[in-house]
PDB file of C-alpha atoms in Angstrom:
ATOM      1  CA  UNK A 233      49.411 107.296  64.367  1.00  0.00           C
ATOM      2  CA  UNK A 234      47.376 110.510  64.799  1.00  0.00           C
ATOM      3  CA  UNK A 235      47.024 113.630  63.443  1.00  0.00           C
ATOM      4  CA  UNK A 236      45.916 116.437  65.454  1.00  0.00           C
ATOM      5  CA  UNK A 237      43.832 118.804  63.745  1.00  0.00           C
ATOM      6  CA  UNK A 238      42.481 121.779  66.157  1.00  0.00           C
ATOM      7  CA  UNK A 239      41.881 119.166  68.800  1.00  0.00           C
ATOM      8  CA  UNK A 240      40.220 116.345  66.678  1.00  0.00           C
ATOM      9  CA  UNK A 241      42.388 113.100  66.617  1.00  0.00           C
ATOM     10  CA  UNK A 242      42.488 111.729  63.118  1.00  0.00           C
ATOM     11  CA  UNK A 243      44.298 108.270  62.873  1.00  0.00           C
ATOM     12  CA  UNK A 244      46.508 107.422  60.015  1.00  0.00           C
ATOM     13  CA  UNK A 245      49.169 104.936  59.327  1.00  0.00           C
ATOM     14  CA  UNK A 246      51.723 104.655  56.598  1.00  0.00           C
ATOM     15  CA  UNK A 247      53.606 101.767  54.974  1.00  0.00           C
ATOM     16  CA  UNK A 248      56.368 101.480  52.429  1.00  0.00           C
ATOM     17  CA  UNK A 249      58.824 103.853  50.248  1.00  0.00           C
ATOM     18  CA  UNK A 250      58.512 105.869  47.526  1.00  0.00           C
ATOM     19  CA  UNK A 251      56.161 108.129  45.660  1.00  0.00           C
ATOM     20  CA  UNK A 252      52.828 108.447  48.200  1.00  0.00           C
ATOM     21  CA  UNK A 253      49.410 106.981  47.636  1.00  0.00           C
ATOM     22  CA  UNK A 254      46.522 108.491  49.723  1.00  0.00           C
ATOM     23  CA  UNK A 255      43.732 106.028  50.241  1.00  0.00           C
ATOM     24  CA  UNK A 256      40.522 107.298  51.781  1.00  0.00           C
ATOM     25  CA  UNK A 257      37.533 104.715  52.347  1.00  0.00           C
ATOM     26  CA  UNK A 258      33.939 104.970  51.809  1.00  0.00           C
ATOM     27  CA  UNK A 259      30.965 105.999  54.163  1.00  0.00           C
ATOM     28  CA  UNK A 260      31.027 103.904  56.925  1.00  0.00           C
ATOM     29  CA  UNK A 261      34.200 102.014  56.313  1.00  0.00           C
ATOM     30  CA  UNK A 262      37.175 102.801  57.347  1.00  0.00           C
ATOM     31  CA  UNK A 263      40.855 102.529  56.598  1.00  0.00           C
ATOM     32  CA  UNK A 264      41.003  98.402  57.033  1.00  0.00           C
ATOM     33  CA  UNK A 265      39.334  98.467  53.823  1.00  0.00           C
ATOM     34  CA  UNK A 266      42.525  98.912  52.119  1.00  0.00           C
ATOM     35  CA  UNK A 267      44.827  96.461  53.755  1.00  0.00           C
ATOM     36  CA  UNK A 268      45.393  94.133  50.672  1.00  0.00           C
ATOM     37  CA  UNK A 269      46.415  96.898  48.543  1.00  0.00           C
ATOM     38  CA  UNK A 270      48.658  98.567  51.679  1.00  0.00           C
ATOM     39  CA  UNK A 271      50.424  94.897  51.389  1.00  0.00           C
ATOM     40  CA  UNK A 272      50.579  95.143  47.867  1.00  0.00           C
ATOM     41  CA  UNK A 273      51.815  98.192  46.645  1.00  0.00           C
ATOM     42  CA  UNK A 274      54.145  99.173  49.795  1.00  0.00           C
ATOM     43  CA  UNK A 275      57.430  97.403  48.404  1.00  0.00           C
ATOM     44  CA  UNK A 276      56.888 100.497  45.581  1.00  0.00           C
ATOM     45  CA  UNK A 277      54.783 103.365  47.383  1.00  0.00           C
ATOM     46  CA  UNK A 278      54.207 104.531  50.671  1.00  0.00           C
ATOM     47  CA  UNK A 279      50.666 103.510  50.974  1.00  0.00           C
ATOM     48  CA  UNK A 280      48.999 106.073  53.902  1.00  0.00           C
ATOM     49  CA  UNK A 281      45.349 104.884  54.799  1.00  0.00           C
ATOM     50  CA  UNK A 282      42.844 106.456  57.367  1.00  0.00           C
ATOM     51  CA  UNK A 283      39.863 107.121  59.380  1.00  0.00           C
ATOM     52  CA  UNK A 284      37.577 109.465  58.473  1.00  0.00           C
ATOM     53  CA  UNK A 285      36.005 111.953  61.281  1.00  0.00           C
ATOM     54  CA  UNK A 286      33.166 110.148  62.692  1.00  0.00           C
ATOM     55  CA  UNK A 287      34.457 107.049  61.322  1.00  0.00           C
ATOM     56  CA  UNK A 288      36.968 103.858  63.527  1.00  0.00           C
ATOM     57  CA  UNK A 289      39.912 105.309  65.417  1.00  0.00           C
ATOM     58  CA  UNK A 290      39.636 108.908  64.843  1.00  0.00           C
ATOM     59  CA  UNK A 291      37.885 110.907  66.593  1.00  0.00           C
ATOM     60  CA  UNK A 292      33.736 111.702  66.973  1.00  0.00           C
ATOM     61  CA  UNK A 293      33.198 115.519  66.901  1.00  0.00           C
ATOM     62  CA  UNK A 294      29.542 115.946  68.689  1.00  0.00           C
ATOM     63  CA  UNK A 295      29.073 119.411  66.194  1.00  0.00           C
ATOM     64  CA  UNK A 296      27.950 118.159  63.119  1.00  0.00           C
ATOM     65  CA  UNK A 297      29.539 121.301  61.703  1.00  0.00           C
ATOM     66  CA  UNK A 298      32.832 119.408  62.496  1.00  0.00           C
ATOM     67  CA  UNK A 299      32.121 116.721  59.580  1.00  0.00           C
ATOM     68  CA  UNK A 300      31.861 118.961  55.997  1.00  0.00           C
ATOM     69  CA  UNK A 301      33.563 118.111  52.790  1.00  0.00           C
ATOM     70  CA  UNK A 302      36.371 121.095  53.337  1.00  0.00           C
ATOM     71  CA  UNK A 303      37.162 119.799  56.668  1.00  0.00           C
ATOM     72  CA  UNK A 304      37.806 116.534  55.117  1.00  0.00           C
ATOM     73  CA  UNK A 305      39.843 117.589  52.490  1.00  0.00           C
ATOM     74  CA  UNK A 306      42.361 119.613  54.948  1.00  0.00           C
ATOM     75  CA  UNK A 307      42.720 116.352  56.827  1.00  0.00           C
ATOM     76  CA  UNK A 308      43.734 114.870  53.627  1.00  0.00           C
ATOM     77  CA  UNK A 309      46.282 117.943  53.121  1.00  0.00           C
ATOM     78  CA  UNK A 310      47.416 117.409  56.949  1.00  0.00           C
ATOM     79  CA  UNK A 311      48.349 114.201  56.391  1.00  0.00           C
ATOM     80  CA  UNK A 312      50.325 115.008  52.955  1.00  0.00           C
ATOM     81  CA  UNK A 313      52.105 117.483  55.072  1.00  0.00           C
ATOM     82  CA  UNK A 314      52.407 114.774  58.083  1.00  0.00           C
ATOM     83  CA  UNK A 315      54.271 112.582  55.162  1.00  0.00           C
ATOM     84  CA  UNK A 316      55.944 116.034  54.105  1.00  0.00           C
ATOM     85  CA  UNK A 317      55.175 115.234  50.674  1.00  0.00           C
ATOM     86  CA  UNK A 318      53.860 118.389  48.425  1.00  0.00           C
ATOM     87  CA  UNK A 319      51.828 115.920  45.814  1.00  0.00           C
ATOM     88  CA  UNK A 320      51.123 112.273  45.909  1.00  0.00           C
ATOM     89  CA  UNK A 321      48.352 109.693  44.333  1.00  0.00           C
ATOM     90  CA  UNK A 322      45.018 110.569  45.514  1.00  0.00           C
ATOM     91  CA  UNK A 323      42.289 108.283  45.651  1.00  0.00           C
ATOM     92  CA  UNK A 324      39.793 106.509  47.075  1.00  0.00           C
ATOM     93  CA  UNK A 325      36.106 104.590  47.006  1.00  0.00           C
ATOM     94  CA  UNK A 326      32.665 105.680  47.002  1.00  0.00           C
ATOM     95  CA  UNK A 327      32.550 108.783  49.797  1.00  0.00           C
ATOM     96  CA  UNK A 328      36.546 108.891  49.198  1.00  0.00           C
ATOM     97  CA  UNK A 329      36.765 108.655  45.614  1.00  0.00           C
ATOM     98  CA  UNK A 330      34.522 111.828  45.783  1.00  0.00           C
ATOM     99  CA  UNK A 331      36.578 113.517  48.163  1.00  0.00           C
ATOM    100  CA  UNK A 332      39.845 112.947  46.370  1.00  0.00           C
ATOM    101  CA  UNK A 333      37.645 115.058  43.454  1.00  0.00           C
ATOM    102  CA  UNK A 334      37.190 117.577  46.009  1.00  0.00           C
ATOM    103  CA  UNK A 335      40.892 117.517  47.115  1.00  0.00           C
ATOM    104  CA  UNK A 336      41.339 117.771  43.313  1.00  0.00           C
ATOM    105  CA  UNK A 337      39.391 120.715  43.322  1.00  0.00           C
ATOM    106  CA  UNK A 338      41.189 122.192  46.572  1.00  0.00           C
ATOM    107  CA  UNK A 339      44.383 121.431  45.794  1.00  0.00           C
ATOM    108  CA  UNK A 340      44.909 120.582  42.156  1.00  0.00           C
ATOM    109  CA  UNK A 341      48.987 121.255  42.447  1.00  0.00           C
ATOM    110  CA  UNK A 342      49.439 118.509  45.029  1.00  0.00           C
ATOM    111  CA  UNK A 343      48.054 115.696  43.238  1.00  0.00           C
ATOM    112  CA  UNK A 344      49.796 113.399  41.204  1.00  0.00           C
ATOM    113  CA  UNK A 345      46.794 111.422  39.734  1.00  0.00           C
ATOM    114  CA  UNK A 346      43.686 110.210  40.463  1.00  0.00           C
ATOM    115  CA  UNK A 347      42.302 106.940  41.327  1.00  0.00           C
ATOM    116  CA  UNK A 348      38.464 106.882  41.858  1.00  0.00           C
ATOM    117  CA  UNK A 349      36.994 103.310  42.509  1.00  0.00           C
ATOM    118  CA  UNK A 350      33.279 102.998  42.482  1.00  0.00           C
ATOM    119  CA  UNK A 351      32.388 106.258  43.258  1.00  0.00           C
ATOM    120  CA  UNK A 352      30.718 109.242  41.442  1.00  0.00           C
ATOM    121  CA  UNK A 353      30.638 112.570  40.775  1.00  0.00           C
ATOM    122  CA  UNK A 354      27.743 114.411  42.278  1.00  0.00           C
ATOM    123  CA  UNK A 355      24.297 115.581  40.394  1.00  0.00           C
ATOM    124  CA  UNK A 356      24.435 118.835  38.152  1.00  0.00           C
ATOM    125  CA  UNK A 357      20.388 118.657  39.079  1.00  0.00           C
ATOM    126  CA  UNK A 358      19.213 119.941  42.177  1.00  0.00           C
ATOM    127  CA  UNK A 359      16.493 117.779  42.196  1.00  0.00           C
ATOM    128  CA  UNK A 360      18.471 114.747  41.901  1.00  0.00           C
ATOM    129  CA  UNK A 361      20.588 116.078  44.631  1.00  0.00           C
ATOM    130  CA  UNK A 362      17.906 116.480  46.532  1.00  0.00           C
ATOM    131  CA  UNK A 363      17.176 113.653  46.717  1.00  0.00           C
ATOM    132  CA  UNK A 364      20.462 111.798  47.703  1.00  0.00           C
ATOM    133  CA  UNK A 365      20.177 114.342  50.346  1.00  0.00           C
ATOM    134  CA  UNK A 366      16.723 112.703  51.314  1.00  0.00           C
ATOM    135  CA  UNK A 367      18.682 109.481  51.902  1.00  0.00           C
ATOM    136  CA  UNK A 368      21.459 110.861  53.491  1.00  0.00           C
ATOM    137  CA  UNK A 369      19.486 112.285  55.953  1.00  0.00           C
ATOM    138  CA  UNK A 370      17.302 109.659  56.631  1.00  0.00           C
ATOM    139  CA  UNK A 371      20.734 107.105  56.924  1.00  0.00           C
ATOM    140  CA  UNK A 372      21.590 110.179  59.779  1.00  0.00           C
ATOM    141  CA  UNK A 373      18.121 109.324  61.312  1.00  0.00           C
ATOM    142  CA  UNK A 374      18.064 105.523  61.749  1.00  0.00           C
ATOM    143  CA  UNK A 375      21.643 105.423  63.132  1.00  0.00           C
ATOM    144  CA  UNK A 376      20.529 108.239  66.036  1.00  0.00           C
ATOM    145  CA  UNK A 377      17.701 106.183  66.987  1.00  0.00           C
ATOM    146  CA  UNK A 378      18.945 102.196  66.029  1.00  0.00           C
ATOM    147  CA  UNK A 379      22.609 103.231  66.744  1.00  0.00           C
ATOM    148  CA  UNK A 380      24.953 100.869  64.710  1.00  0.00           C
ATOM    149  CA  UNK A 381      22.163  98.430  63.938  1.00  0.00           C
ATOM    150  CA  UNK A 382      20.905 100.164  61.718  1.00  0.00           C
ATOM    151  CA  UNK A 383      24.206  99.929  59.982  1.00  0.00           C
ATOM    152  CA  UNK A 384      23.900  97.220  56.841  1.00  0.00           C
ATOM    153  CA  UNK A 385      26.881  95.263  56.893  1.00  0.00           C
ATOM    154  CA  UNK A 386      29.060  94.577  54.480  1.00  0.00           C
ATOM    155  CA  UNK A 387      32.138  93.749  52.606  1.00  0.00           C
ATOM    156  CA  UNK A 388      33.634  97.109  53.864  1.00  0.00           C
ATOM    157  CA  UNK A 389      31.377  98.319  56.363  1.00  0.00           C
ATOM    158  CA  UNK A 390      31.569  96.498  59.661  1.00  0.00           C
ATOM    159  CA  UNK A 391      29.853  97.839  62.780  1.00  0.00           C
ATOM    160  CA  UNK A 392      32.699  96.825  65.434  1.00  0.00           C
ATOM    161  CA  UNK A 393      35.036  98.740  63.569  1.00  0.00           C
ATOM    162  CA  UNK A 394      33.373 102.106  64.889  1.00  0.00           C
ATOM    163  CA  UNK A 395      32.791 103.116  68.410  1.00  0.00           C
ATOM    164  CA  UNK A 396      29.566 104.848  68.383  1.00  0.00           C
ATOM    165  CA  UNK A 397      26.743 105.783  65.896  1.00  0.00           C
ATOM    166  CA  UNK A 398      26.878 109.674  66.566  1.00  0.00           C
ATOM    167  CA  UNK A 399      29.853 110.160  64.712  1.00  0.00           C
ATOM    168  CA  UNK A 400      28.425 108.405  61.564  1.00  0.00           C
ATOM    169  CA  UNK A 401      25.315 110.615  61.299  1.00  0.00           C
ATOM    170  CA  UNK A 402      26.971 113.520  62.006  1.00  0.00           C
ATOM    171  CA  UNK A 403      29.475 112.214  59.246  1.00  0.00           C
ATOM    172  CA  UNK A 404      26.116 111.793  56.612  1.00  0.00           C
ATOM    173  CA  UNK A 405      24.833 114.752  57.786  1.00  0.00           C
ATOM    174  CA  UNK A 406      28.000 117.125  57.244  1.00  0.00           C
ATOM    175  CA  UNK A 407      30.595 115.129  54.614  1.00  0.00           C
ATOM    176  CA  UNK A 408      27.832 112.682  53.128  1.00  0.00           C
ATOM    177  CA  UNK A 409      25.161 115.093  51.930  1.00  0.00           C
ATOM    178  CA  UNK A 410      25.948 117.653  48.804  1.00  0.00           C
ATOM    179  CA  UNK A 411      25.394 120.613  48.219  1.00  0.00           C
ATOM    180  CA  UNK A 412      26.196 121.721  44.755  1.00  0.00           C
ATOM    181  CA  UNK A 413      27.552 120.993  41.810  1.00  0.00           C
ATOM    182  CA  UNK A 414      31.244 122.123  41.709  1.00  0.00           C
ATOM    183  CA  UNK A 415      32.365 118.721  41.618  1.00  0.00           C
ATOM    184  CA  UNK A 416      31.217 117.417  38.860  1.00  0.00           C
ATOM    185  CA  UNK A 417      31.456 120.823  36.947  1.00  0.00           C
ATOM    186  CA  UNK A 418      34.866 120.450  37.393  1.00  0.00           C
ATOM    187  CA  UNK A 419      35.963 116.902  35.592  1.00  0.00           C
ATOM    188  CA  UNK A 420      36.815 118.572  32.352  1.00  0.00           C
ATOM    189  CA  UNK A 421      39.401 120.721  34.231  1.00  0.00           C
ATOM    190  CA  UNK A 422      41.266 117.976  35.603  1.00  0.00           C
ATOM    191  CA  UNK A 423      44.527 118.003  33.899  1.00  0.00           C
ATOM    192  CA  UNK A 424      46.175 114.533  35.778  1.00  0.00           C
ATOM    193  CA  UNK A 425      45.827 111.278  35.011  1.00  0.00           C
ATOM    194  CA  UNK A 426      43.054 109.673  36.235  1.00  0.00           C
ATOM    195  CA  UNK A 427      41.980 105.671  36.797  1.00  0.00           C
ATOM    196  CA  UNK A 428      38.181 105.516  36.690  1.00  0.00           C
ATOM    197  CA  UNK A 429      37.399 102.062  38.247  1.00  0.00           C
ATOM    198  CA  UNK A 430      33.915  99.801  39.001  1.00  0.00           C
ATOM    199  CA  UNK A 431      32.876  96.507  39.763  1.00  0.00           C
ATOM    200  CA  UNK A 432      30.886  95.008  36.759  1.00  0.00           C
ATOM    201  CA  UNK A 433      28.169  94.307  39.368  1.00  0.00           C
ATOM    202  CA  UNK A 434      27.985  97.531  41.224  1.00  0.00           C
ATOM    203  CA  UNK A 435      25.633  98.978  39.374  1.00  0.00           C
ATOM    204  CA  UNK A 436      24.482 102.379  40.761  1.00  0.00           C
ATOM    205  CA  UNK A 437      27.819 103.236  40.065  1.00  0.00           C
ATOM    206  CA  UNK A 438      27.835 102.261  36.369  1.00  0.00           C
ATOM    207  CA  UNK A 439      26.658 105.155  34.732  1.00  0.00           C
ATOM    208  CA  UNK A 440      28.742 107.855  37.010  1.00  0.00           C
ATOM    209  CA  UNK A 441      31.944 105.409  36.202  1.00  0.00           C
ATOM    210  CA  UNK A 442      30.978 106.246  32.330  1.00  0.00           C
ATOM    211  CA  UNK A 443      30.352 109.748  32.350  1.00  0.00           C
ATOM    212  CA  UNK A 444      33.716 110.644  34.584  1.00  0.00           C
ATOM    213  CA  UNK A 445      35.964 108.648  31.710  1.00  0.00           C
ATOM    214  CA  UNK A 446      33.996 110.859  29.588  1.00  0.00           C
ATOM    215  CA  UNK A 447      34.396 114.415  31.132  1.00  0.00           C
ATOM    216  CA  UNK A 448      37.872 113.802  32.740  1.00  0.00           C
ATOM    217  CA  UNK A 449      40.490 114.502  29.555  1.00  0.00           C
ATOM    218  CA  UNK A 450      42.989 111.907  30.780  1.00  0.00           C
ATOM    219  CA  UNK A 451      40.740 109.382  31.985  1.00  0.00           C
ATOM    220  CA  UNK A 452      41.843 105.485  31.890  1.00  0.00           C
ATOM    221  CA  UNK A 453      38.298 102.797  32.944  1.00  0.00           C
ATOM    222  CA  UNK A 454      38.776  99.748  34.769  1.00  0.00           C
ATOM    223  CA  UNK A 455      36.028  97.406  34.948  1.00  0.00           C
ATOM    224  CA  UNK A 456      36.893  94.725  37.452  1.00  0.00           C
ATOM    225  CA  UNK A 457      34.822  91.713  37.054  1.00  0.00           C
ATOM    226  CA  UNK A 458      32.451  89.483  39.265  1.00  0.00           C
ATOM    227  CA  UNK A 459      33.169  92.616  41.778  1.00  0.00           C
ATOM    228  CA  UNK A 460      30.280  94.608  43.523  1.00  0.00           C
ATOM    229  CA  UNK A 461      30.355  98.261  45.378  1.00  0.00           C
ATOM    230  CA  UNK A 462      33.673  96.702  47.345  1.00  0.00           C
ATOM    231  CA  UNK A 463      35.699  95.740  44.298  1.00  0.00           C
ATOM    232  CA  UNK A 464      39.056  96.373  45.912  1.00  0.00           C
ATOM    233  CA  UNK A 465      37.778  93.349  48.213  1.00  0.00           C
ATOM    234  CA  UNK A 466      35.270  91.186  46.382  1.00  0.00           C
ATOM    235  CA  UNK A 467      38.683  90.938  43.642  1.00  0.00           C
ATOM    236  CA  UNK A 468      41.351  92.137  45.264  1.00  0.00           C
ATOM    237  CA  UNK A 469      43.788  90.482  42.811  1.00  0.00           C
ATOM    238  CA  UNK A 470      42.535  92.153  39.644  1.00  0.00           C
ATOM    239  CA  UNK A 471      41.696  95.241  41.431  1.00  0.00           C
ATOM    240  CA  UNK A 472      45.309  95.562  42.380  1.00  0.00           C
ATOM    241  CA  UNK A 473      46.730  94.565  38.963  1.00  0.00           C
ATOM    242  CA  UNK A 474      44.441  97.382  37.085  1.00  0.00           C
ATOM    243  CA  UNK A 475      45.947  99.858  40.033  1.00  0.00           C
ATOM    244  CA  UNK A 476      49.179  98.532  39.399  1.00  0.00           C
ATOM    245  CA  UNK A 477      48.947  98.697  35.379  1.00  0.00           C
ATOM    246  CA  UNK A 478      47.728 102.347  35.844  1.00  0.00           C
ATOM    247  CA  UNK A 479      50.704 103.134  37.909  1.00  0.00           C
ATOM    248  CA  UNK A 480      53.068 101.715  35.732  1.00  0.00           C
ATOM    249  CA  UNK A 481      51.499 103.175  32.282  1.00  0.00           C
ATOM    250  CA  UNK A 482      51.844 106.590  34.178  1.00  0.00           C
ATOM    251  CA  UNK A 483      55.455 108.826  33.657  1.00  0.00           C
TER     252      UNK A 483
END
């Protein structure tokens, strides 16, 4: 299905009954990524999954001031309202586990809890921002002059699942790249439950998993072993039985 937002096509599908769960992918992923837990928890939950701008079936704005971190977040609220649900499970890995803390931050009424797998919070110092910014940018560079070669594949990330490079640099450019710390200034405000998840072997996400279970008040950690930056797919059968646990522990 897709969602038209001011004339940018942004494809989303939905499965199942019940309470919704909003799955966004990481960085040059898309929603595919999440087909084991779609089949999974869909006999309980309507399990929606999607393409980022820039990213698979949705569409490739050629103004990188099409791809920011608000305009992904209304998508996300489009597609709640597509569903005509006011407040579901938000959640998602790496680049969408971040975003769900920026829908958080956008839209704290409409979200039932929070599931963040392998993901982080942002930098409180500019100078570590900086540079994540340096790599960002320089991701943006190689994939305008290699074009999806220069894309390292992946459990998650596959190059024929996107149609073109321009929308991914544009995507690093505008939705990748950060520019301050509200995000992670704002974990000890975060009132709903929250599952903070990791692979025991993905370990630049290690230390972020530890200090969100920290700063987040209702915070439950999932470690999910012999799993790397993909964990929902290196372990998808322990992955879904911490989700599921979570879920269940949650009234």
């Amino acid at each position: 299905m897709y969602l038209d937002r001011d004339g940018v096509h942004i494809w989303y599908e939905v499965e199942g009954d019940g309470e919704l769960i909003l799955l966004s992918h990481g960085y040059s992923s898309t929603g595919l990524m999440w087909e084991r837990q779609t089949a999974a928890f869909s006999d309980r939950y309507r399990v929606a999954s999607w393409d980022m701008r820039g990213h698979g079936r949705s569409d490739y704005p050629k103004n990188v001031e099409a791809y920011s971190e608000e305009a992904t977040v209304a998508d996300m609220a489009a597609i709640l309202d597509q569903c005509e649900v006011e407040i579901a499970w938000i959640g998602g890995l790496s680049l969408g586990g971040y975003m769900s803390l920026a829908f958080h931050h956008r839209h704290p009424e409409r979200v039932r809890g929070l599931l963040l797998f392998d993901t982080g919070p942002g930098y409180k110092s500019d100078e570590a921002r900086d540079g994540w910014n340096r790599n960002t940018n320089a991701q943006a560079d190689a994939l305008e002059t290699e074009g999806l070669a220069a894309l390292r594949s992946s459990r998650e990330v596959r190059a024929r699942n996107h149609r073109g490079a321009r929308g991914l640099a544009n995507a690093a450019r505008g939705m990748l790249a950060q520019r301050d710390d509200r995000i992670i200034q704002s974990l000890p405000s975060i009132r709903v439950p929250a599952l903070v998840l990791v692979g025991s072997r993905d370990k630049p996400f290690l230390g972020a998993t530890d200090y969100m279970v920290k700063k987040i008040p209702n915070a439950t950690k999932a470690t999910i072993e012999d799993a790397g930056h993909a964990s929902n797919i290196d372990q998808p059968q322990a992955f879904n039985d911490a989700m599921s646990s979570f879920l269940s522990s949650v009234k």
